[in-house]
CSV table of C-alpha atoms in Angstrom, one decimal:
chain,number,residue,atom,x,y,z
A,272,UNK,CA,22.6,-14.4,40.6
A,273,UNK,CA,22.2,-10.7,41.3
A,274,UNK,CA,22.6,-9.4,44.8
A,275,UNK,CA,19.5,-8.2,46.6
A,276,UNK,CA,20.7,-4.7,47.5
A,277,UNK,CA,19.0,-2.0,45.6
A,278,UNK,CA,15.9,-3.9,44.6
A,279,UNK,CA,12.5,-2.4,45.2
A,280,UNK,CA,11.1,-4.1,48.3
A,281,UNK,CA,7.6,-4.1,46.8
A,282,UNK,CA,8.2,-7.6,45.4
A,283,UNK,CA,8.2,-8.9,48.9
A,284,UNK,CA,10.9,-11.5,48.4
A,285,UNK,CA,12.8,-11.9,51.7
A,286,UNK,CA,16.6,-11.9,51.6
A,287,UNK,CA,18.1,-15.4,51.3
A,288,UNK,CA,21.7,-16.4,51.6
A,289,UNK,CA,23.3,-17.0,48.1
A,290,UNK,CA,24.7,-20.4,47.2
A,291,UNK,CA,28.3,-21.0,48.4
A,292,UNK,CA,29.4,-21.9,44.9
A,293,UNK,CA,28.1,-20.9,41.5
A,294,UNK,CA,25.7,-23.5,40.2
A,295,UNK,CA,25.0,-24.9,43.7
A,296,UNK,CA,21.2,-25.0,44.2
A,297,UNK,CA,19.8,-23.2,47.2
A,298,UNK,CA,18.3,-25.4,49.9
A,299,UNK,CA,14.6,-25.9,49.5
A,300,UNK,CA,12.6,-23.9,52.0
A,301,UNK,CA,9.3,-25.3,53.4
A,302,UNK,CA,6.0,-23.9,52.2
A,303,UNK,CA,4.5,-21.8,55.0
A,304,UNK,CA,1.0,-21.6,56.3
A,305,UNK,CA,-0.1,-18.0,57.1
A,306,UNK,CA,-2.9,-16.7,59.3
A,307,UNK,CA,-4.1,-13.3,60.2
A,308,UNK,CA,-6.3,-13.4,63.3
A,309,UNK,CA,-8.2,-10.3,64.4
A,310,UNK,CA,-9.6,-10.1,67.9
A,311,UNK,CA,-12.2,-7.8,69.5
A,312,UNK,CA,-12.3,-7.5,73.3
A,313,UNK,CA,-15.6,-7.7,75.2
A,314,UNK,CA,-16.4,-4.4,77.0
A,315,UNK,CA,-16.8,-6.4,80.2
A,316,UNK,CA,-13.0,-6.9,80.1
A,317,UNK,CA,-12.4,-3.2,80.9
A,318,UNK,CA,-14.7,-3.5,84.0
A,319,UNK,CA,-12.5,-6.1,85.6
A,320,UNK,CA,-10.1,-5.1,88.3
A,321,UNK,CA,-6.6,-4.1,87.3
A,322,UNK,CA,-5.2,-7.2,88.9
A,323,UNK,CA,-7.5,-9.5,86.8
A,324,UNK,CA,-6.7,-7.7,83.6
A,325,UNK,CA,-2.9,-7.9,84.2
A,326,UNK,CA,-3.2,-11.6,85.0
A,327,UNK,CA,-5.2,-12.3,81.9
A,328,UNK,CA,-2.8,-10.4,79.7
A,329,UNK,CA,0.2,-12.2,81.2
A,330,UNK,CA,-1.4,-15.6,80.5
A,331,UNK,CA,-2.2,-14.6,76.9
A,332,UNK,CA,1.4,-13.2,76.4
A,333,UNK,CA,2.9,-16.4,77.7
A,334,UNK,CA,1.2,-18.5,75.1
A,335,UNK,CA,2.3,-16.1,72.3
A,336,UNK,CA,5.9,-16.1,73.5
A,337,UNK,CA,5.9,-19.9,73.7
A,338,UNK,CA,4.9,-20.2,70.1
A,339,UNK,CA,7.3,-17.5,69.0
A,340,UNK,CA,10.1,-19.6,70.4
A,341,UNK,CA,9.2,-22.6,68.2
A,342,UNK,CA,11.3,-23.3,65.1
A,343,UNK,CA,9.7,-22.1,61.9
A,344,UNK,CA,7.1,-19.9,63.6
A,345,UNK,CA,6.7,-16.2,63.3
A,346,UNK,CA,4.1,-14.6,65.6
A,347,UNK,CA,3.8,-10.8,65.2
A,348,UNK,CA,1.5,-8.8,67.4
A,349,UNK,CA,-0.3,-5.6,66.2
A,350,UNK,CA,-2.8,-3.2,67.8
A,351,UNK,CA,-5.8,-1.7,66.0
A,352,UNK,CA,-7.3,0.1,69.0
A,353,UNK,CA,-8.8,3.4,67.7
A,354,UNK,CA,-8.3,2.3,64.0
A,355,UNK,CA,-11.4,0.1,63.4
A,356,UNK,CA,-14.5,-0.6,65.5
A,357,UNK,CA,-14.5,-4.3,64.8
A,358,UNK,CA,-11.0,-5.4,65.6
A,359,UNK,CA,-8.5,-4.3,68.3
A,360,UNK,CA,-5.7,-6.9,68.2
A,361,UNK,CA,-4.2,-8.8,65.4
A,362,UNK,CA,-1.7,-11.7,65.3
A,363,UNK,CA,0.2,-12.3,62.1
A,364,UNK,CA,1.1,-16.0,62.4
A,365,UNK,CA,3.4,-18.0,60.1
A,366,UNK,CA,4.1,-21.7,60.7
A,367,UNK,CA,5.2,-24.8,58.9
A,368,UNK,CA,2.2,-26.8,60.0
A,369,UNK,CA,-1.5,-25.9,59.8
A,370,UNK,CA,-2.3,-27.5,63.1
A,371,UNK,CA,-0.1,-25.0,64.9
A,372,UNK,CA,-2.8,-22.3,64.4
A,373,UNK,CA,-5.5,-24.5,65.9
A,374,UNK,CA,-3.5,-25.6,68.9
A,375,UNK,CA,-2.3,-22.0,69.6
A,376,UNK,CA,-5.7,-20.5,69.3
A,377,UNK,CA,-7.3,-23.0,71.6
A,378,UNK,CA,-4.7,-22.2,74.3
A,379,UNK,CA,-5.1,-18.4,73.7
A,380,UNK,CA,-8.8,-18.5,74.1
A,381,UNK,CA,-8.6,-20.4,77.4
A,382,UNK,CA,-6.5,-17.7,79.0
A,383,UNK,CA,-7.9,-15.0,81.3
A,384,UNK,CA,-7.9,-12.5,78.4
A,385,UNK,CA,-9.0,-15.0,75.8
A,386,UNK,CA,-12.3,-15.6,77.6
A,387,UNK,CA,-13.2,-12.0,76.7
A,388,UNK,CA,-12.1,-12.1,73.1
A,389,UNK,CA,-14.0,-12.7,69.9
A,390,UNK,CA,-12.2,-13.5,66.7
A,391,UNK,CA,-13.9,-11.1,64.3
A,392,UNK,CA,-11.9,-12.0,61.2
A,393,UNK,CA,-9.4,-14.8,60.4
A,394,UNK,CA,-7.7,-15.3,57.1
A,395,UNK,CA,-5.8,-18.5,56.1
A,396,UNK,CA,-3.3,-18.7,53.2
A,397,UNK,CA,-0.2,-20.5,52.0
A,398,UNK,CA,3.0,-19.2,50.5
A,399,UNK,CA,3.5,-20.1,46.8
A,400,UNK,CA,5.7,-19.0,44.0
A,401,UNK,CA,4.1,-16.5,41.6
A,402,UNK,CA,3.3,-17.7,38.1
A,403,UNK,CA,4.2,-14.3,36.8
A,404,UNK,CA,7.7,-13.3,35.8
A,405,UNK,CA,9.0,-10.1,37.4
A,406,UNK,CA,11.0,-8.6,34.5
A,407,UNK,CA,12.8,-6.4,37.0
A,408,UNK,CA,14.1,-9.6,38.6
A,409,UNK,CA,13.6,-12.4,36.1
A,410,UNK,CA,15.9,-14.8,38.0
A,411,UNK,CA,13.6,-14.8,41.0
A,412,UNK,CA,16.5,-15.2,43.4
A,413,UNK,CA,14.1,-15.1,46.4
A,414,UNK,CA,10.8,-16.8,45.4
A,415,UNK,CA,7.7,-16.0,47.6
A,416,UNK,CA,7.6,-19.5,49.0
A,417,UNK,CA,9.1,-18.2,52.2
A,418,UNK,CA,8.1,-15.1,54.1
A,419,UNK,CA,10.4,-13.4,56.6
A,420,UNK,CA,8.4,-10.5,58.2
A,421,UNK,CA,10.2,-7.2,58.4
A,422,UNK,CA,10.3,-4.7,61.2
A,423,UNK,CA,8.1,-2.0,59.7
A,424,UNK,CA,5.9,0.1,61.9
A,425,UNK,CA,2.7,-0.5,59.9
A,426,UNK,CA,1.0,-3.5,58.3
A,427,UNK,CA,-1.9,-3.2,55.8
A,428,UNK,CA,-3.8,-6.4,55.3
A,429,UNK,CA,-6.7,-7.4,53.0
A,430,UNK,CA,-8.0,-10.4,51.2
A,431,UNK,CA,-9.0,-10.2,47.6
A,432,UNK,CA,-10.7,-12.1,44.8
A,433,UNK,CA,-10.1,-11.7,41.0
A,434,UNK,CA,-13.0,-12.0,38.6
A,435,UNK,CA,-13.5,-15.2,36.7
A,436,UNK,CA,-12.8,-13.3,33.5
A,437,UNK,CA,-9.3,-12.8,34.6
A,438,UNK,CA,-8.6,-16.5,34.5
A,439,UNK,CA,-10.1,-16.8,31.1
A,440,UNK,CA,-7.5,-14.3,29.6
A,441,UNK,CA,-4.5,-15.8,27.9
A,442,UNK,CA,-1.4,-16.0,30.1
A,443,UNK,CA,0.5,-13.5,27.9
A,444,UNK,CA,-2.3,-11.0,28.4
A,445,UNK,CA,-2.3,-11.4,32.2
A,446,UNK,CA,1.5,-11.2,32.2
A,447,UNK,CA,1.4,-7.9,30.4
A,448,UNK,CA,-1.0,-6.4,32.9
A,449,UNK,CA,1.1,-7.8,35.7
A,450,UNK,CA,4.2,-6.1,34.2
A,451,UNK,CA,2.4,-2.8,34.6
A,452,UNK,CA,1.3,-3.7,38.1
A,453,UNK,CA,4.9,-4.5,39.1
A,454,UNK,CA,6.2,-1.4,37.5
A,455,UNK,CA,3.9,0.8,39.5
A,456,UNK,CA,4.9,-1.0,42.7
A,457,UNK,CA,8.6,-0.4,42.0
A,458,UNK,CA,8.0,3.4,42.5
A,459,UNK,CA,7.4,2.7,46.2
A,460,UNK,CA,10.5,0.9,47.5
A,461,UNK,CA,9.4,1.8,51.1
A,462,UNK,CA,6.5,-0.6,50.7
A,463,UNK,CA,7.1,-4.4,50.9
A,464,UNK,CA,4.4,-6.7,49.6
A,465,UNK,CA,3.8,-10.2,50.9
A,466,UNK,CA,1.3,-12.2,48.7
A,467,UNK,CA,-0.1,-15.5,49.9
A,468,UNK,CA,-2.7,-17.8,48.3
A,469,UNK,CA,-6.0,-19.1,49.6
A,470,UNK,CA,-7.6,-21.0,46.6
A,471,UNK,CA,-9.9,-23.6,48.0
A,472,UNK,CA,-8.8,-23.3,51.6
A,473,UNK,CA,-10.7,-20.0,52.5
A,474,UNK,CA,-13.4,-17.8,51.1
A,475,UNK,CA,-11.0,-15.6,49.0
A,476,UNK,CA,-8.1,-16.3,46.6
A,477,UNK,CA,-5.3,-14.2,48.0
A,478,UNK,CA,-4.3,-12.3,51.1
A,479,UNK,CA,-1.8,-9.5,50.8
A,480,UNK,CA,0.1,-7.8,53.6
A,481,UNK,CA,2.0,-4.6,52.9
A,482,UNK,CA,4.8,-3.6,55.4
A,483,UNK,CA,5.9,0.0,55.5
A,484,UNK,CA,6.9,2.8,57.9
A,485,UNK,CA,5.0,5.5,55.9
A,486,UNK,CA,1.2,5.1,55.5
A,487,UNK,CA,1.2,7.9,52.9
A,488,UNK,CA,3.3,5.8,50.6
A,489,UNK,CA,1.0,2.9,50.9
A,490,UNK,CA,-2.1,5.1,50.2
A,491,UNK,CA,-0.5,6.5,47.1
A,492,UNK,CA,0.5,3.1,45.9
A,493,UNK,CA,-3.0,1.8,46.2
A,494,UNK,CA,-4.4,4.8,44.4
A,495,UNK,CA,-1.9,4.4,41.6
A,496,UNK,CA,-2.7,0.7,41.3
A,497,UNK,CA,-6.4,1.5,40.8
A,498,UNK,CA,-5.5,3.1,37.5
A,499,UNK,CA,-3.8,-0.1,36.1
A,500,UNK,CA,-5.5,-2.4,33.6
A,501,UNK,CA,-5.3,-5.4,36.1
A,502,UNK,CA,-7.5,-3.4,38.5
A,503,UNK,CA,-10.5,-4.0,36.2
A,504,UNK,CA,-10.4,-7.6,37.1
A,505,UNK,CA,-10.5,-7.2,40.9
A,506,UNK,CA,-13.9,-8.5,42.2
A,507,UNK,CA,-13.4,-7.8,45.9
A,508,UNK,CA,-10.6,-6.4,48.0
A,509,UNK,CA,-12.2,-5.6,51.4
A,510,UNK,CA,-12.1,-5.4,54.3
A,511,UNK,CA,-8.8,-3.5,54.6
A,512,UNK,CA,-7.0,-3.4,57.9
A,513,UNK,CA,-4.4,-0.8,59.2
A,514,UNK,CA,-2.3,-2.4,61.9
A,515,UNK,CA,0.3,-0.8,64.2
A,516,UNK,CA,3.2,-3.1,65.0
A,517,UNK,CA,4.4,-3.8,68.6
A,518,UNK,CA,7.7,-5.6,69.1
A,519,UNK,CA,6.5,-7.2,72.3
A,520,UNK,CA,3.1,-8.7,72.6
A,521,UNK,CA,2.5,-7.2,76.1
A,522,UNK,CA,2.9,-3.7,74.6
A,523,UNK,CA,0.1,-4.5,72.1
A,524,UNK,CA,-2.1,-6.0,74.9
A,525,UNK,CA,-1.5,-2.8,77.0
A,526,UNK,CA,-3.4,-0.8,74.3
A,527,UNK,CA,-6.6,-2.8,75.0
């Protein structure tokens, strides 16, 4: 197998430890459930006393940190204050069990801050190996069945749906268009793509999350992808969210 160094990060395959001996299969990683939850704070929150606000944020942060400490979970906080009018806080959550999202959300919404929050968007998806061969990495050393979020400053998230005509095309025709799609993405190694799947479990078919430190690179990538053949078969790819990462959940809450 080829080492990961030097590969474009657009493919979004997280680094995995190679097998200890040639021919030894890698351990099977569990399929992950993925959720992007977007919150909007009630204006009444800002009219509370400073003490009440701090207590509410501390309760909310304590729940987040509890779940961050559980095996198999990734809980990443992002602020969207000043970016969109309909969402101010986002939690990117990855877990091995679907029920984790329900239990955590229930606890969050019963905190002092949670009582003033509305979930304006919530996207559910599952990790799954792509059916398309990446000719730049045909061995697929690190399949997309397992996401390890990076440490990039920005995250760009949107759900999308392909047209039904796309699925009526032959597989070789779709693979050819995906070859072009992948080739365009390879021009932007600063942008890492995480693709997850929502067929039958949510209103859309895919959720994509792009990690990068440079929004200009992402903008140019999306503009270039509009010119590819596969773009003709995109039915819907909005809303689009620009999220700013915060390493500590309290830092994100302090922007509210």
